[in-house]
XYZ file of C-alpha atoms in Angstrom:
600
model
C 53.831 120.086 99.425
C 53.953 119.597 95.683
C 55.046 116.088 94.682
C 57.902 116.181 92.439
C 56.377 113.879 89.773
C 53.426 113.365 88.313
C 52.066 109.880 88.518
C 51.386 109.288 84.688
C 54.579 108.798 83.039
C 54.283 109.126 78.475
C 56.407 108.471 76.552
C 58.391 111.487 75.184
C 59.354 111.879 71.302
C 62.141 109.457 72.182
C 61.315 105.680 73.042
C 63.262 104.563 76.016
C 65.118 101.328 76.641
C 63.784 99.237 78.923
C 66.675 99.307 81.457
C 66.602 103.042 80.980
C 62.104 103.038 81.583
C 63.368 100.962 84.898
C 65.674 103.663 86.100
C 63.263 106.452 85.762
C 60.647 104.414 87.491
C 63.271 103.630 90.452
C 63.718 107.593 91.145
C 60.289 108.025 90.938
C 58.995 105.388 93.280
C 62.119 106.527 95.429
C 61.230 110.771 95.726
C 57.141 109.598 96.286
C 58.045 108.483 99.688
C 61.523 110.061 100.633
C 63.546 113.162 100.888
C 67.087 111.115 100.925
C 69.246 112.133 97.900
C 69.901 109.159 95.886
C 72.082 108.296 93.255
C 71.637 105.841 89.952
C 74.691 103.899 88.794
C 74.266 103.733 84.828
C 77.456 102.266 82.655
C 79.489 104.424 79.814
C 77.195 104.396 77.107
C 73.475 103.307 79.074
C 72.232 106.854 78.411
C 72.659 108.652 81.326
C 71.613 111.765 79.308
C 68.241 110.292 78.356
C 67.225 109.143 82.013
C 67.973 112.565 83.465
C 66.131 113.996 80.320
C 62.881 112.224 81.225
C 63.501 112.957 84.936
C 63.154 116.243 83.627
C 60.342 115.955 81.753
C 57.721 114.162 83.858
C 58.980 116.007 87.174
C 56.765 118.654 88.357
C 58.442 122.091 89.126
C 61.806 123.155 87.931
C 64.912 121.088 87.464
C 68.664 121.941 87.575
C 70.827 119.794 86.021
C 74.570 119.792 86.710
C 77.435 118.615 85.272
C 81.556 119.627 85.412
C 82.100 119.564 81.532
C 80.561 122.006 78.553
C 80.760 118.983 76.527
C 78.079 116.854 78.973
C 76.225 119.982 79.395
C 75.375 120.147 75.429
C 75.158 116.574 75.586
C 72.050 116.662 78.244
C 71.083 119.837 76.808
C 70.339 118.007 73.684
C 68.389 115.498 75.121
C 66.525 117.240 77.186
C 64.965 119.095 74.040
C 64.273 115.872 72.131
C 62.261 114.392 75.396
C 60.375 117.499 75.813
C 60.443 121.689 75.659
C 64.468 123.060 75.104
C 65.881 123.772 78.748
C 67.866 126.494 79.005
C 72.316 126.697 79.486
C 74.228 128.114 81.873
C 77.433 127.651 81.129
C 80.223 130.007 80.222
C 82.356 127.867 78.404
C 79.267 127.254 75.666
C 78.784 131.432 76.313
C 75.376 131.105 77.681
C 73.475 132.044 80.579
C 70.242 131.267 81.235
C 68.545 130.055 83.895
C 64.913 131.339 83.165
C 63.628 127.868 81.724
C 61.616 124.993 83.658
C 64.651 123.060 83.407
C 68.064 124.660 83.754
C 70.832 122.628 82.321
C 74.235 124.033 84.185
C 78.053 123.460 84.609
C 78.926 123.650 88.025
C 81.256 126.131 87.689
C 79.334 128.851 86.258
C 76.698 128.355 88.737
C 78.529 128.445 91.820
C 80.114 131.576 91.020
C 76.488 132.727 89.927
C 74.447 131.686 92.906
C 71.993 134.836 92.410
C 70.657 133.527 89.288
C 69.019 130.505 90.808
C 67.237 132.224 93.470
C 64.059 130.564 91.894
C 63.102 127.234 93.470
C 64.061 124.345 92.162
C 62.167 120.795 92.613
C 64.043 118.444 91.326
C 68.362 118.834 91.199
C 69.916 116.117 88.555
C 74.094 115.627 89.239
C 75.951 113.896 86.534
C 79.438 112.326 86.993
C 78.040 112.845 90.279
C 81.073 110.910 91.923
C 83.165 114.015 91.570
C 81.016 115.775 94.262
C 82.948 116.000 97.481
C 81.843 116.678 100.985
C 84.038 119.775 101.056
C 81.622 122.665 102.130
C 83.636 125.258 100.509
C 83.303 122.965 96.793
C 81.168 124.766 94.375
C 78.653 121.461 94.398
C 78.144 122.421 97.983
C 77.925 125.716 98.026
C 75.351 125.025 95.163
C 73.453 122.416 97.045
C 73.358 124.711 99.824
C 71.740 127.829 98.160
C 69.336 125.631 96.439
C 67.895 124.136 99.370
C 68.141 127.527 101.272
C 65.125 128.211 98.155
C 63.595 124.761 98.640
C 64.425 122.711 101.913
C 62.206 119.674 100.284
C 64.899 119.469 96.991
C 65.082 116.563 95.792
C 68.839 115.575 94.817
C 69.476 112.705 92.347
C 72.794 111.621 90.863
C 74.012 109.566 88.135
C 77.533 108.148 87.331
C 78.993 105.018 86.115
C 81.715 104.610 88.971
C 79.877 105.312 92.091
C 83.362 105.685 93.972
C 85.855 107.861 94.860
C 89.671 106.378 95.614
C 90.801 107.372 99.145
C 86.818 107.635 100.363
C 85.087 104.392 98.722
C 81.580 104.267 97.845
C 79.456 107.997 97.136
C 76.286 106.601 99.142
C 76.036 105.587 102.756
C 73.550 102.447 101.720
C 72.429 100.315 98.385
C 69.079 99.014 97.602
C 70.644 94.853 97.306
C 70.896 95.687 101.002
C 75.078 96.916 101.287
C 76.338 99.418 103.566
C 78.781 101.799 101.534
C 80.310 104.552 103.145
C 79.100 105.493 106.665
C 81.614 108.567 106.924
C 82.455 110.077 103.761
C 79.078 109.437 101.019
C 77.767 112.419 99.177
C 74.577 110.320 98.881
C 72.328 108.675 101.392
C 71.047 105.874 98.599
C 71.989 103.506 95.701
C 68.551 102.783 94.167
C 69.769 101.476 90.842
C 72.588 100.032 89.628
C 72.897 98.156 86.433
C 75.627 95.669 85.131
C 77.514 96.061 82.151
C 77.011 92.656 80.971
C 73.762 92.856 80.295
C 74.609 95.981 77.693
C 76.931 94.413 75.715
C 74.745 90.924 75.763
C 71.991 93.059 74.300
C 74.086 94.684 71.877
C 73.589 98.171 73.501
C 77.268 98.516 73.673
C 80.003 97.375 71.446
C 82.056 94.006 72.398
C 85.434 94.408 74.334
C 87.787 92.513 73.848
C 90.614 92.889 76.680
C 93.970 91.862 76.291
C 97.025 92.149 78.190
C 100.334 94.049 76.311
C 101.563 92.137 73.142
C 104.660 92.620 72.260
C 105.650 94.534 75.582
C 104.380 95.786 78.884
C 105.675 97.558 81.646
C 106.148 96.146 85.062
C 104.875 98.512 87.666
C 104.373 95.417 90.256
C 106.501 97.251 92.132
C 104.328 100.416 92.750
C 102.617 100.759 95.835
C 99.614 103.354 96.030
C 99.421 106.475 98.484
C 97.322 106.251 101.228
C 93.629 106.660 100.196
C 95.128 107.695 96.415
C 96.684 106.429 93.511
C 100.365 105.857 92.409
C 102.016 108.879 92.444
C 104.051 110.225 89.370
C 107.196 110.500 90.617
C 107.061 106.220 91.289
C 105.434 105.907 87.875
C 108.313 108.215 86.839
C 110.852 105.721 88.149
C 109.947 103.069 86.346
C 109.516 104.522 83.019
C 112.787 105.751 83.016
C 113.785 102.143 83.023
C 111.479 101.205 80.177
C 112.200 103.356 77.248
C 112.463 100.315 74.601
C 108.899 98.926 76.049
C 107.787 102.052 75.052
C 109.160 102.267 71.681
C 107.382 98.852 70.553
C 104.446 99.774 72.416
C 103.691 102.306 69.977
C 105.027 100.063 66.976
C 102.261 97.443 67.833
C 99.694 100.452 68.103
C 100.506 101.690 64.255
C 100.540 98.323 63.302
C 97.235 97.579 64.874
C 95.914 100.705 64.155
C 95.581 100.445 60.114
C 92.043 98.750 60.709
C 91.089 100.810 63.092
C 88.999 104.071 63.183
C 90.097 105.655 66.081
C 92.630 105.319 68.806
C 92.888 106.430 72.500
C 95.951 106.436 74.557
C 95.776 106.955 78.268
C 99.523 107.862 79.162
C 100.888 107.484 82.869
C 102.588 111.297 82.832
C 102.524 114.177 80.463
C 106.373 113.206 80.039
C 105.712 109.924 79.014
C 102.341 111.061 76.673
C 105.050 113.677 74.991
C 107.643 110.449 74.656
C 104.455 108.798 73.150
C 103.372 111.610 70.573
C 106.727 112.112 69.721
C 107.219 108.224 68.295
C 103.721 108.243 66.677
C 104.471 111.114 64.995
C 108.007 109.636 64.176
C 106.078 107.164 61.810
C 104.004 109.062 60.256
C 100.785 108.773 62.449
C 98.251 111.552 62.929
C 97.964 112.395 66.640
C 97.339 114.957 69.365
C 97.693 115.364 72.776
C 95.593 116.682 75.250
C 96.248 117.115 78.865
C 95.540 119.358 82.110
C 96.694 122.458 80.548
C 95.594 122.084 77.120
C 93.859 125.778 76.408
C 90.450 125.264 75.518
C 90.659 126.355 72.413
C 92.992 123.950 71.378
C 91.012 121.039 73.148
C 87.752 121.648 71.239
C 89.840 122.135 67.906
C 91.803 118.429 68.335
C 88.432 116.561 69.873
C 86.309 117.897 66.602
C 89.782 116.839 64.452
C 89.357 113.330 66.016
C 85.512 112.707 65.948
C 85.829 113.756 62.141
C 88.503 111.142 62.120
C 90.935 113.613 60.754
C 93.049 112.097 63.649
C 93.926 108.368 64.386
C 95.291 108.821 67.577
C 94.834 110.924 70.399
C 96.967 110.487 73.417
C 96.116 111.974 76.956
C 96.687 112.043 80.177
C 93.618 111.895 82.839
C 91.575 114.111 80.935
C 89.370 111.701 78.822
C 88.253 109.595 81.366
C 84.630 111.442 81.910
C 82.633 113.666 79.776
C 84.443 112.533 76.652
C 81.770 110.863 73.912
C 83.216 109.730 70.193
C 81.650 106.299 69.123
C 83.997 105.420 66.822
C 86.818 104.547 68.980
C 87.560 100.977 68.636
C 91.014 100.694 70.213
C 92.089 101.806 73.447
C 95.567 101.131 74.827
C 95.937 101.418 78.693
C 99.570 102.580 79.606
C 99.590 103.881 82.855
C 98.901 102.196 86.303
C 95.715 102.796 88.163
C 94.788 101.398 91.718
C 91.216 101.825 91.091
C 88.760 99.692 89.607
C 86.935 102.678 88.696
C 89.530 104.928 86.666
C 90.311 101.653 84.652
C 86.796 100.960 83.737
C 86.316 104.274 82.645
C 89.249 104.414 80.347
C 87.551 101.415 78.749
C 84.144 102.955 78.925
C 85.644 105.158 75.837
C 85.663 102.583 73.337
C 82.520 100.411 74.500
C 79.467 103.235 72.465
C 78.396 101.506 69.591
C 78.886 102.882 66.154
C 78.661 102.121 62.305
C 80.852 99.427 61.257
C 82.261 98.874 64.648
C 80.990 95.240 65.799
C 83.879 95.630 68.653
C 86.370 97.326 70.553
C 90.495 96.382 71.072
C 91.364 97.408 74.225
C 94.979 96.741 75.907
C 96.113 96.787 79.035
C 99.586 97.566 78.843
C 100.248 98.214 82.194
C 99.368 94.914 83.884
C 96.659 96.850 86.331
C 95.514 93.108 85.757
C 91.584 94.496 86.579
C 88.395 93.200 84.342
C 86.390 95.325 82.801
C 83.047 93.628 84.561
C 85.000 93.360 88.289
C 82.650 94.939 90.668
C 83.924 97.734 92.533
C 85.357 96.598 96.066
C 84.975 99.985 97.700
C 88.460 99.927 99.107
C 91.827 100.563 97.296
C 93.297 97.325 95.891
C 95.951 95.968 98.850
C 97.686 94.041 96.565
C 98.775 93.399 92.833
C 97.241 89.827 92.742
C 94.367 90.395 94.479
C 90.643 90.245 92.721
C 87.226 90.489 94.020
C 86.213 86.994 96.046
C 83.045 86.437 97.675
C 82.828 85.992 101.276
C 79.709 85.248 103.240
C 79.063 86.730 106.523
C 78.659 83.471 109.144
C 76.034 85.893 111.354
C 73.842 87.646 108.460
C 74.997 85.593 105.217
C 75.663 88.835 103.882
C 77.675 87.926 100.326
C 80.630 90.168 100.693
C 82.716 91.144 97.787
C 86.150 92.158 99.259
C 89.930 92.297 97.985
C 91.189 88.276 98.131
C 93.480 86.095 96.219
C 92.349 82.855 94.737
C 94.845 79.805 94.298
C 94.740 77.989 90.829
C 91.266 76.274 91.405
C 89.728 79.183 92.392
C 89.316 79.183 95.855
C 89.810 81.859 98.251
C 93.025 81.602 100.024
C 93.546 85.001 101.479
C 90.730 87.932 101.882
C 90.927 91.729 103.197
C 87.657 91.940 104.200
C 87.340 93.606 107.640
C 83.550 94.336 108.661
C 80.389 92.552 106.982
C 78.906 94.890 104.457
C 75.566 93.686 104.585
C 72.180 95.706 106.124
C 70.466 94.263 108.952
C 67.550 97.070 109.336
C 66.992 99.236 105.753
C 64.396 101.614 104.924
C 64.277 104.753 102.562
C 63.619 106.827 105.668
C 66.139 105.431 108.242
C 69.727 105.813 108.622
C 70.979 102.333 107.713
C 72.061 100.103 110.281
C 75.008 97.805 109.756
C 75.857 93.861 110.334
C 77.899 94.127 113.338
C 80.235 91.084 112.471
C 83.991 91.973 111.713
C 86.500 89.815 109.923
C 89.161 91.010 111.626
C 88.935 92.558 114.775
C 90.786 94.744 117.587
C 89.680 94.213 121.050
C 89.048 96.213 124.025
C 90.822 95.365 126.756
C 87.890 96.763 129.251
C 84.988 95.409 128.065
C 86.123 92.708 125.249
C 84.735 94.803 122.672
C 85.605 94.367 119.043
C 86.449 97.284 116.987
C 87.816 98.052 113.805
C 91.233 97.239 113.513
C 92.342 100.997 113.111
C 89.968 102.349 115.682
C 91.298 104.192 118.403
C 88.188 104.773 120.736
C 86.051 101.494 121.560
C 82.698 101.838 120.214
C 81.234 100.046 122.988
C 82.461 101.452 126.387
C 84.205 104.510 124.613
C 87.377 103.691 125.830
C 90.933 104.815 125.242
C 92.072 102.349 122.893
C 96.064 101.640 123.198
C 98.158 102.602 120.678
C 100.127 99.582 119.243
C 103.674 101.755 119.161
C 102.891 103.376 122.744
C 102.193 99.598 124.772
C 105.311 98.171 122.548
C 107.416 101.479 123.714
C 106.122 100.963 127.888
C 106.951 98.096 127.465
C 110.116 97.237 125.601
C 111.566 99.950 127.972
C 111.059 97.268 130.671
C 113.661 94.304 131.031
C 113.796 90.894 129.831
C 111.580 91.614 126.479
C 111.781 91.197 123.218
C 110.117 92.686 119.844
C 110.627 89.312 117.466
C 110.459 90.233 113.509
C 108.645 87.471 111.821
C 110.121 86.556 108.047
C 108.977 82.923 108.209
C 106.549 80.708 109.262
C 106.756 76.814 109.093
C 104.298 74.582 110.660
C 106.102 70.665 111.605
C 104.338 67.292 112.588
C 106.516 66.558 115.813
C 105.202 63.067 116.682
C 101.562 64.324 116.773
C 102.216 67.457 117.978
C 101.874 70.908 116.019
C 104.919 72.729 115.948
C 104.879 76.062 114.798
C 108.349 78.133 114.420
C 108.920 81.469 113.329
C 111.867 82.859 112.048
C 113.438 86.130 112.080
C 115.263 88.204 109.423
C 118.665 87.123 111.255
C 117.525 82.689 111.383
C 116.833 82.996 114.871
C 113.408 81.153 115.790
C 110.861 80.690 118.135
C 108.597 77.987 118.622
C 104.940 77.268 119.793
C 103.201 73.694 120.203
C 99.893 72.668 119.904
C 98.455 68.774 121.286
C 94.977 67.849 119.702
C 94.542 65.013 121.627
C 91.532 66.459 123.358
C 88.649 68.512 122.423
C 89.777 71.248 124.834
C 93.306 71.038 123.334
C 92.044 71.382 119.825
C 89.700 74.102 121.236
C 92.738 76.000 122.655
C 94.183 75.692 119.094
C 91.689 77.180 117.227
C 91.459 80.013 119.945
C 94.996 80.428 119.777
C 96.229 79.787 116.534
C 93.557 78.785 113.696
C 91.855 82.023 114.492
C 94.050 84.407 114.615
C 96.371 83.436 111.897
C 93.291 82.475 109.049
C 93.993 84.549 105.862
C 90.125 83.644 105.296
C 88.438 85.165 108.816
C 84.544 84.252 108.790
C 84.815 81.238 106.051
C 84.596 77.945 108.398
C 87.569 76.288 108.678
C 88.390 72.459 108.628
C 87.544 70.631 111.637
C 91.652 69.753 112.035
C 92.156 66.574 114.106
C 95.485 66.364 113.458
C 98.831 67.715 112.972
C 99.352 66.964 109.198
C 96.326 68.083 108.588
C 97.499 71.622 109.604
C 100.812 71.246 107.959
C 99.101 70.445 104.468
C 97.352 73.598 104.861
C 100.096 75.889 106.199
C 99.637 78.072 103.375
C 95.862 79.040 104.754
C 97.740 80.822 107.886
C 98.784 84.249 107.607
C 102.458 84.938 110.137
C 102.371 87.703 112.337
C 104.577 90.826 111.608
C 105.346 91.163 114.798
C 105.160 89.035 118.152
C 106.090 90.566 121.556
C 108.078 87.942 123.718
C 109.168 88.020 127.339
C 112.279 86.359 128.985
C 111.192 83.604 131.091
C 113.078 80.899 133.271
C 112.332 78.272 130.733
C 112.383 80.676 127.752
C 110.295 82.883 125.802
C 106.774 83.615 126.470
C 104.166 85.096 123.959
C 102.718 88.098 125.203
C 100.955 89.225 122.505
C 100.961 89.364 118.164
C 100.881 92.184 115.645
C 98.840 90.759 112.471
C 97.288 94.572 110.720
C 100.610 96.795 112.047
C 102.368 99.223 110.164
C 103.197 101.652 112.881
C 107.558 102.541 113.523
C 108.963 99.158 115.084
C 107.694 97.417 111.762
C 111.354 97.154 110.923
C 114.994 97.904 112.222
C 115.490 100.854 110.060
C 113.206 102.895 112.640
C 113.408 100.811 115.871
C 116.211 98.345 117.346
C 115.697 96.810 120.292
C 118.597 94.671 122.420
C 117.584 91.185 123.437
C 117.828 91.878 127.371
């Protein structure tokens, strides 16, 4: 089998940075000894173009490199001509098509409807912006991927991208090289095996200083927005609230001129094409020189206003989701954030825009006038944010000590009161051949009632005896139907010193409470506690808890204890009884709107 690289790497007519000489050397060392398809994670503005461009060079065979935009495929065109021989385009939107050269530099379009002409093999396929490949067999990446390897069954299949995510399917790869599981079920990729920080960049002066701040002189209040399953706020919310905001806007865009006469260039990322048009529309009321470019934009018209604002013939150009990727003018030194995101990716690439270095530009403005309340150097959590608050935290895993970084929120000294994490992302067994293998220790758990099994709290099938898991709504339907129970709504939890003795009370929407009590006189009565209540109601599963020995103790920290939504009661002689609590529920008796139930 011909190796895909030679084993002498020179230097081509371009010195590379060192981060960049590590990155080729990590794909190398990683296609010598495995057929896995891999992916690189390189920030806005590393030089993706120049790492595939060497990949291209040194490899041995031909190469195919893909992209989704004529811009990047000029862009790595370029490069690839200053490392070593021209490649060839394909790419209708630059009105070529060739694929004749040892390296073939493509949009993904033109070659998926084109298969025929890359009936040659191919060693070595590059992706960039590779997070926008789904696993959707009928996509034109797969399709693609599929005739190549029809030609070749050894291709080798490397991405790069700065945001190795995708918002409703988390991470692109199944496994990273600092030992993380990412996405078992939905990854393009089979490996992370690079990944460099952003820091770093800007430290070196690679990339231009940000400077983040929140809105000035007015911001809008989207707190309210809650994201769609696996997606991000849809427009009709975003909509809703903008309707209420028209003066925020209006002094939004005052600040911007204002801000904007020592500036070079300006980028405004817009929540909906209404609101970009509302933007325009008062930019161009004072005089500003804008554009707008969106979805439909012709293309045309889009190449026309993008060469009008890299020769700075325009300040400002306003847009909405369509400058995110692909998009390269290094004179932008202002960028003003005014639509909501729930991903740490999207917002990082807004800001990505304004972070290339350039003449006269020591740093970039950029202003977050939505509140998405993200920093530019969070690390992506690989779930959608739960809530507007929360921020990365830390959280070790007690079995593999595993440093997790899942959703949490963090009281006013910093520590972790609250975390989201449900299963330990760390790797217990990892090799570039193998399938990785997974800590087995969950956060947060649901059991099986046959074998005592924990699972993850949405499963529906035990993993360990493959049982029929119950669903929460059918048990609470069986049995509610029954007599003498009770579905109790939890609004309110209080914890009470009674003489020694832990009360805890929970209240319902209508006052009405119910009560638990906990002695810690003993070690098997504190041991029944922690079974029965510290456990279960932690907000910070995994982190040790305090050895409590007391009942104040407990009270002082009532605020580390999450209340149930739910807890199922039964009518006994001497009362209630507990049957059971609903902590993770969300299913139709979460409220009386879609389930009443009589207290029999």
């Amino acid at each position: 089998m011909t190796k895909p690289y030679s084993t002498k790497t020179t230097i081509g007519a371009m010195q590379l940075r060192d981060y960049q000489q590590q990155a080729v050397d990590a794909a190398i060392a990683h296609f010598k000894q495995s057929n896995l398809s891999a992916v690189m994670v390189l920030p806005t503005g590393a030089g993706k173009s120049l790492v595939l461009a060497e990949l291209a060079r040194v490899a041995k065979g031909r190469v195919l490199i893909v992209t989704h935009v004529k811009e990047l495929v000029a862009q790595n065109a370029e490069k690839v001509g200053l490392m070593s021989q021209p490649g060839s385009i394909f790419a209708a939107g630059l009105k070529q098509r060739d694929s004749s050269a040892k390296t073939v530099i493509a949009s993904v379009q033109s070659a998926g409807r084109n298969l025929t002409q890359f009936n040659q093999t191919f060693s070595l396929l590059i992706i960039d912006e590779c997070h926008r490949v789904s696993l959707n067999d009928d996509s034109q990446y797969q399709q693609l991927f599929s005739h190549l390897r029809q030609q070749n069954p050894n291709l080798k299949v490397l991405g790069l991208t700065a945001t190795p995510y995708r918002l409703g399917t988390g991470w692109i790869y199944q496994s990273h090289y600092h030992g993380r599981v990412g996405s078992t079920e939905y990854a393009s990729f089979d490996r992370c095996i690079f990944d460099l920080p952003l820091r770093p960049l800007i430290n070196k002066g690679y990339l231009a200083k940000p400077v983040l701040l929140d809105g000035l002189t007015a911001q809008y209040d989207f707190s309210g927005l809650q994201p769609l399953s696996g997606m991000d706020y849809s427009e009709q919310q975003i909509e809703s609230v903008l309707g209420k905001m028209g003066r925020a806007t209006k002094l939004i865009v005052g600040q911007l001129c204002q801000l904007a006469a020592s500036k070079q260039g300006v980028i405004i990322f817009a929540a909906t094409v209404r609101h970009a048009k509302e933007v325009l529309n008062l930019l161009q009321q004072q005089g500003q020189q804008a554009a707008l470019l969106t979805a439909t934009t012709a293309d045309s018209e889009r190449d026309q206003l993008i060469a009008a604002f890299k020769a700075k013939q325009l300040k400002f150009l306003v847009n909405v989701a369509v400058l995110t990727t692909g998009f390269d003018a290094p004179h932008v030194d202002l960028i003003a954030i005014l639509r909501p995101t729930a991903s740490v990716s999207l917002f990082q690439q807004m800001v990505g825009r304004g972070l290339r270095s350039a003449p006269g530009k020591s740093h970039c403005l950029i202003i977050d006038y939505a509140a998405n309340g993200y920093d530019i150097f969070y690390p992506e959590v690989g779930s959608p944010r739960p809530a507007s608050k929360a921020v990365p935290v830390q959280v070790p895993c007690p079995h593999c000590q595993f440093a997790n970084i899942f959703w949490g929120l963090l009281d006013n000294d910093g520590d972790i009161i609250e975390h989201y994490g449900r299963r330990c992302q760390g790797l217990v067994e990892h090799s570039s051949n193998a399938a990785p293998k997974q800590c087995n220790y969950r956060f947060r758990a649901r059991i099986c009632p046959d074998c005592g099994g924990e699972n993850d709290i949405a499963a529906r099938v035990c993993q360990h005896c493959q049982s029929q898991l119950i669903d929460p709504d059918k048990r609470l339907k069986e049995v509610l139907s029954k007599q003498h129970h009770h579905l109790f709504r939890c609004q309110q939890m209080l914890l009470t010193d009674q003489q020694g003795v832990l009360q805890v009370q929970y209240l319902d929407v209508d006052g009405n409470p119910f009560y638990r009590h906990f002695k810690l006189d003993t070690a098997a009565q504190r041991r029944a506690l922690y079974a029965l209540f510290v456990h279960p109601h932690s907000r910070t599963p995994g982190l040790k808890p305090k050895n409590y020995q007391s009942a104040s103790e407990l009270v002082a920290d009532q605020h580390k204890f999450r209340m149930p939504q739910l807890i199922l009661l039964k009518k006994q002689a001497k009362g209630w009884q507990l049957l059971d609590s609903f902590f993770d529920y969300s299913g139709r008796y979460h409220n009386t709107d879609t389930y009443s139930d009589p207290v029999n």
